CSV table of N, CA and C in Angstrom, one decimal:
chain,number,residue,atom,x,y,z
A,1,MET,N,-17.6,208.1,66.4
A,1,MET,CA,-19.0,208.0,66.7
A,1,MET,C,-19.7,207.0,65.8
A,2,LEU,N,-20.0,205.9,66.4
A,2,LEU,CA,-20.6,204.9,65.6
A,2,LEU,C,-22.1,205.1,65.6
A,3,GLU,N,-22.7,205.4,66.7
A,3,GLU,CA,-24.1,205.7,66.8
A,3,GLU,C,-24.3,207.1,67.3
A,4,LEU,N,-25.2,207.8,66.7
A,4,LEU,CA,-25.5,209.2,67.1
A,4,LEU,C,-26.8,209.2,67.8
A,5,SER,N,-26.8,209.8,69.0
A,5,SER,CA,-28.0,210.0,69.7
A,5,SER,C,-28.7,211.2,69.1
A,6,LEU,N,-29.9,211.4,69.4
A,6,LEU,CA,-30.7,212.6,68.9
A,6,LEU,C,-30.0,213.8,69.5
A,7,ALA,N,-29.6,213.8,70.7
A,7,ALA,CA,-28.9,214.9,71.3
A,7,ALA,C,-27.6,215.3,70.6
A,8,ASP,N,-26.8,214.2,70.3
A,8,ASP,CA,-25.6,214.5,69.6
A,8,ASP,C,-25.8,215.1,68.2
A,9,ALA,N,-26.8,214.6,67.5
A,9,ALA,CA,-27.2,215.1,66.2
A,9,ALA,C,-27.6,216.5,66.3
A,10,ALA,N,-28.4,216.9,67.3
A,10,ALA,CA,-28.8,218.2,67.5
A,10,ALA,C,-27.7,219.2,67.8
A,11,ILE,N,-26.7,218.7,68.6
A,11,ILE,CA,-25.6,219.5,68.9
A,11,ILE,C,-24.7,219.8,67.7
A,12,ILE,N,-24.5,218.7,66.9
A,12,ILE,CA,-23.7,218.9,65.7
A,12,ILE,C,-24.4,219.8,64.7
A,13,PHE,N,-25.7,219.7,64.5
A,13,PHE,CA,-26.5,220.6,63.6
A,13,PHE,C,-26.4,222.0,64.1
A,14,ALA,N,-26.6,222.2,65.4
A,14,ALA,CA,-26.6,223.6,66.0
A,14,ALA,C,-25.2,224.2,65.9
A,15,GLY,N,-24.2,223.3,66.1
A,15,GLY,CA,-22.8,223.8,66.0
A,15,GLY,C,-22.5,224.3,64.6
A,16,ALA,N,-22.8,223.5,63.6
A,16,ALA,CA,-22.5,223.8,62.2
A,16,ALA,C,-23.3,225.1,61.8
A,17,PHE,N,-24.6,225.1,62.2
A,17,PHE,CA,-25.5,226.2,61.9
A,17,PHE,C,-24.9,227.5,62.5
A,18,THR,N,-24.5,227.4,63.8
A,18,THR,CA,-24.0,228.6,64.5
A,18,THR,C,-22.7,229.1,63.9
A,19,VAL,N,-21.7,228.2,63.6
A,19,VAL,CA,-20.4,228.6,63.0
A,19,VAL,C,-20.7,229.3,61.7
A,20,VAL,N,-21.5,228.7,60.8
A,20,VAL,CA,-21.7,229.3,59.5
A,20,VAL,C,-22.5,230.6,59.6
A,21,PHE,N,-23.5,230.6,60.5
A,21,PHE,CA,-24.3,231.9,60.7
A,21,PHE,C,-23.4,233.0,61.1
A,22,LEU,N,-22.5,232.7,62.1
A,22,LEU,CA,-21.6,233.8,62.6
A,22,LEU,C,-20.6,234.2,61.6
A,23,LEU,N,-20.1,233.2,60.8
A,23,LEU,CA,-19.1,233.6,59.8
A,23,LEU,C,-19.8,234.5,58.7
A,24,GLY,N,-21.0,234.2,58.4
A,24,GLY,CA,-21.8,235.1,57.5
A,24,GLY,C,-21.9,236.5,58.0
A,25,LEU,N,-22.3,236.6,59.3
A,25,LEU,CA,-22.4,237.9,59.9
A,25,LEU,C,-21.1,238.6,60.0
A,26,GLN,N,-20.0,237.8,60.3
A,26,GLN,CA,-18.7,238.4,60.4
A,26,GLN,C,-18.2,239.1,59.1
A,27,SER,N,-18.5,238.4,58.0
A,27,SER,CA,-18.2,239.0,56.7
A,27,SER,C,-18.8,240.4,56.5
A,28,ARG,N,-20.1,240.5,56.9
A,28,ARG,CA,-20.7,241.8,56.7
A,28,ARG,C,-20.2,242.8,57.8
A,29,ASN,N,-19.9,242.4,59.0
A,29,ASN,CA,-19.3,243.3,60.0
A,29,ASN,C,-18.0,243.8,59.5
A,30,VAL,N,-17.2,243.0,58.9
A,30,VAL,CA,-15.8,243.5,58.5
A,30,VAL,C,-16.0,244.5,57.3
A,31,VAL,N,-16.8,244.1,56.4
A,31,VAL,CA,-17.0,245.0,55.2
A,31,VAL,C,-17.6,246.4,55.7
A,32,ALA,N,-18.5,246.3,56.7
A,32,ALA,CA,-19.1,247.6,57.2
A,32,ALA,C,-18.2,248.3,58.2
A,33,GLY,N,-17.1,247.7,58.6
A,33,GLY,CA,-16.2,248.4,59.5
A,33,GLY,C,-16.7,248.5,60.9
A,34,ARG,N,-17.5,247.5,61.3
A,34,ARG,CA,-18.1,247.5,62.6
A,34,ARG,C,-17.1,246.7,63.6
A,35,TYR,N,-16.2,247.4,64.2
A,35,TYR,CA,-15.2,246.8,65.0
A,35,TYR,C,-15.7,246.0,66.2
A,36,TRP,N,-16.6,246.7,67.0
A,36,TRP,CA,-17.1,246.0,68.2
A,36,TRP,C,-17.9,244.8,67.8
A,37,ALA,N,-18.8,244.9,66.8
A,37,ALA,CA,-19.5,243.7,66.4
A,37,ALA,C,-18.6,242.6,65.9
A,38,ALA,N,-17.6,243.0,65.1
A,38,ALA,CA,-16.6,242.0,64.6
A,38,ALA,C,-15.9,241.3,65.8
A,39,ILE,N,-15.5,242.0,66.8
A,39,ILE,CA,-14.8,241.4,67.9
A,39,ILE,C,-15.7,240.4,68.6
A,40,MET,N,-17.0,240.8,68.9
A,40,MET,CA,-17.9,240.0,69.6
A,40,MET,C,-18.3,238.7,68.7
A,41,THR,N,-18.4,238.9,67.4
A,41,THR,CA,-18.7,237.8,66.6
A,41,THR,C,-17.5,236.8,66.5
A,42,SER,N,-16.3,237.3,66.5
A,42,SER,CA,-15.1,236.5,66.6
A,42,SER,C,-15.1,235.6,67.8
A,43,ALA,N,-15.5,236.1,68.9
A,43,ALA,CA,-15.6,235.3,70.2
A,43,ALA,C,-16.6,234.2,70.0
A,44,GLY,N,-17.7,234.6,69.4
A,44,GLY,CA,-18.8,233.6,69.2
A,44,GLY,C,-18.3,232.5,68.2
A,45,ILE,N,-17.6,232.9,67.2
A,45,ILE,CA,-17.1,231.9,66.2
A,45,ILE,C,-16.2,230.9,66.9
A,46,SER,N,-15.2,231.4,67.7
A,46,SER,CA,-14.3,230.6,68.4
A,46,SER,C,-15.0,229.6,69.3
A,47,LEU,N,-15.9,230.1,70.1
A,47,LEU,CA,-16.7,229.2,71.0
A,47,LEU,C,-17.5,228.1,70.2
A,48,SER,N,-18.2,228.5,69.2
A,48,SER,CA,-19.0,227.6,68.5
A,48,SER,C,-18.2,226.6,67.7
A,49,GLN,N,-17.0,227.0,67.2
A,49,GLN,CA,-16.1,226.1,66.5
A,49,GLN,C,-15.6,225.0,67.5
A,50,PHE,N,-15.2,225.5,68.7
A,50,PHE,CA,-14.7,224.5,69.7
A,50,PHE,C,-15.8,223.5,70.0
A,51,ILE,N,-17.0,223.9,70.2
A,51,ILE,CA,-18.1,223.0,70.5
A,51,ILE,C,-18.3,222.0,69.4
A,52,PHE,N,-18.4,222.6,68.1
A,52,PHE,CA,-18.7,221.8,67.0
A,52,PHE,C,-17.6,220.7,66.8
A,53,VAL,N,-16.3,221.1,66.9
A,53,VAL,CA,-15.2,220.1,66.6
A,53,VAL,C,-15.2,219.0,67.7
A,54,LYS,N,-15.5,219.4,68.9
A,54,LYS,CA,-15.6,218.5,70.0
A,54,LYS,C,-16.6,217.3,69.7
A,55,TYR,N,-17.7,217.7,69.2
A,55,TYR,CA,-18.8,216.7,68.9
A,55,TYR,C,-18.7,216.0,67.5
A,56,ALA,N,-18.1,216.7,66.6
A,56,ALA,CA,-18.1,216.2,65.2
A,56,ALA,C,-16.8,215.5,64.8
A,57,ALA,N,-15.8,215.5,65.7
A,57,ALA,CA,-14.5,215.0,65.4
A,57,ALA,C,-14.5,213.5,65.0
A,58,GLY,N,-15.4,212.7,65.6
A,58,GLY,CA,-15.5,211.3,65.3
A,58,GLY,C,-15.9,211.0,63.9
A,59,GLY,N,-16.6,212.0,63.2
A,59,GLY,CA,-17.0,212.0,61.9
A,59,GLY,C,-17.5,210.7,61.3
A,60,SER,N,-18.5,210.8,60.5
A,60,SER,CA,-19.1,209.7,59.7
A,60,SER,C,-19.9,210.4,58.6
A,61,LEU,N,-20.5,209.6,57.7
A,61,LEU,CA,-21.3,210.3,56.7
A,61,LEU,C,-22.5,210.9,57.3
A,62,THR,N,-23.1,210.4,58.4
A,62,THR,CA,-24.2,211.0,59.0
A,62,THR,C,-23.8,212.3,59.6
A,63,VAL,N,-22.7,212.4,60.3
A,63,VAL,CA,-22.2,213.7,60.8
A,63,VAL,C,-22.0,214.7,59.7
A,64,LEU,N,-21.4,214.2,58.6
A,64,LEU,CA,-21.2,215.1,57.4
A,64,LEU,C,-22.6,215.6,56.9
A,65,ALA,N,-23.5,214.8,56.8
A,65,ALA,CA,-24.9,215.2,56.3
A,65,ALA,C,-25.5,216.2,57.2
A,66,ILE,N,-25.5,215.9,58.5
A,66,ILE,CA,-26.1,216.8,59.5
A,66,ILE,C,-25.4,218.1,59.5
A,67,SER,N,-24.0,218.1,59.5
A,67,SER,CA,-23.3,219.4,59.6
A,67,SER,C,-23.5,220.2,58.3
A,68,THR,N,-23.6,219.5,57.1
A,68,THR,CA,-23.8,220.2,55.9
A,68,THR,C,-25.2,220.9,55.9
A,69,LEU,N,-26.2,220.2,56.3
A,69,LEU,CA,-27.5,220.8,56.4
A,69,LEU,C,-27.5,222.0,57.4
A,70,GLY,N,-26.8,221.9,58.5
A,70,GLY,CA,-26.7,223.0,59.5
A,70,GLY,C,-26.0,224.2,58.9
A,71,GLY,N,-24.9,223.9,58.1
A,71,GLY,CA,-24.2,225.0,57.5
A,71,GLY,C,-25.0,225.7,56.4
A,72,CYS,N,-25.7,224.9,55.6
A,72,CYS,CA,-26.5,225.5,54.5
A,72,CYS,C,-27.6,226.4,55.1
A,73,LEU,N,-28.3,225.9,56.1
A,73,LEU,CA,-29.4,226.7,56.8
A,73,LEU,C,-28.8,227.9,57.6
A,74,GLY,N,-27.6,227.7,58.1
A,74,GLY,CA,-26.9,228.8,58.8
A,74,GLY,C,-26.6,230.0,58.0
A,75,ILE,N,-26.1,229.8,56.8
A,75,ILE,CA,-25.8,230.9,55.9
A,75,ILE,C,-27.0,231.6,55.4
A,76,ALA,N,-28.1,230.7,55.1
A,76,ALA,CA,-29.3,231.3,54.6
A,76,ALA,C,-29.9,232.2,55.7
A,77,ALA,N,-29.9,231.7,57.0
A,77,ALA,CA,-30.4,232.5,58.1
A,77,ALA,C,-29.6,233.8,58.3
A,78,ALA,N,-28.3,233.7,58.1
A,78,ALA,CA,-27.4,234.9,58.3
A,78,ALA,C,-27.8,236.0,57.3
A,79,ILE,N,-28.0,235.5,56.0
A,79,ILE,CA,-28.4,236.5,55.0
A,79,ILE,C,-29.7,237.1,55.3
A,80,TRP,N,-30.7,236.3,55.7
A,80,TRP,CA,-32.0,236.8,56.1
A,80,TRP,C,-31.9,237.8,57.3
A,81,PHE,N,-31.1,237.4,58.3
A,81,PHE,CA,-31.0,238.1,59.6
A,81,PHE,C,-30.4,239.5,59.3
A,82,TYR,N,-29.3,239.5,58.5
A,82,TYR,CA,-28.6,240.8,58.2
A,82,TYR,C,-29.5,241.7,57.5
A,83,GLY,N,-30.2,241.2,56.5
A,83,GLY,CA,-31.1,242.0,55.7
A,83,GLY,C,-32.3,242.5,56.4
A,84,ASN,N,-32.9,241.7,57.3
A,84,ASN,CA,-34.2,242.0,57.9
A,84,ASN,C,-34.1,242.5,59.3
A,85,VAL,N,-32.9,242.3,60.0
A,85,VAL,CA,-32.8,242.8,61.4
A,85,VAL,C,-31.7,243.8,61.5
A,86,MET,N,-30.5,243.5,61.0
A,86,MET,CA,-29.4,244.5,61.1
A,86,MET,C,-29.6,245.7,60.3
A,87,GLU,N,-30.1,245.6,59.1
A,87,GLU,CA,-30.2,246.7,58.2
A,87,GLU,C,-31.3,247.6,58.6
A,88,ARG,N,-32.3,247.1,59.3
A,88,ARG,CA,-33.5,247.9,59.8
A,88,ARG,C,-33.1,248.7,61.0
A,89,ARG,N,-32.0,248.3,61.7
A,89,ARG,CA,-31.6,248.9,63.0
A,89,ARG,C,-30.8,250.2,62.7
A,90,LYS,N,-30.5,250.5,61.5
A,90,LYS,CA,-29.7,251.7,61.1
A,90,LYS,C,-30.5,252.9,61.3
């Protein structure tokens, strides 16, 4: 990928965000013994990883920067989501 379009950058960001967000939730699902949630999250992880790799495989420093930002924000969002949404549903 020599040049990234805005759409490509958005897909790479969203892919990294989603993969890391779901991995964060998966960790909590496994620790809590939530089988059904862990199964569904695993399906989402597989799908989002496939999409991310498809778009990010060309790799460049720009792709690295965009995916790093997406991953950092993804784990922060997962921590917030689990504490503010999932914990309140109990």
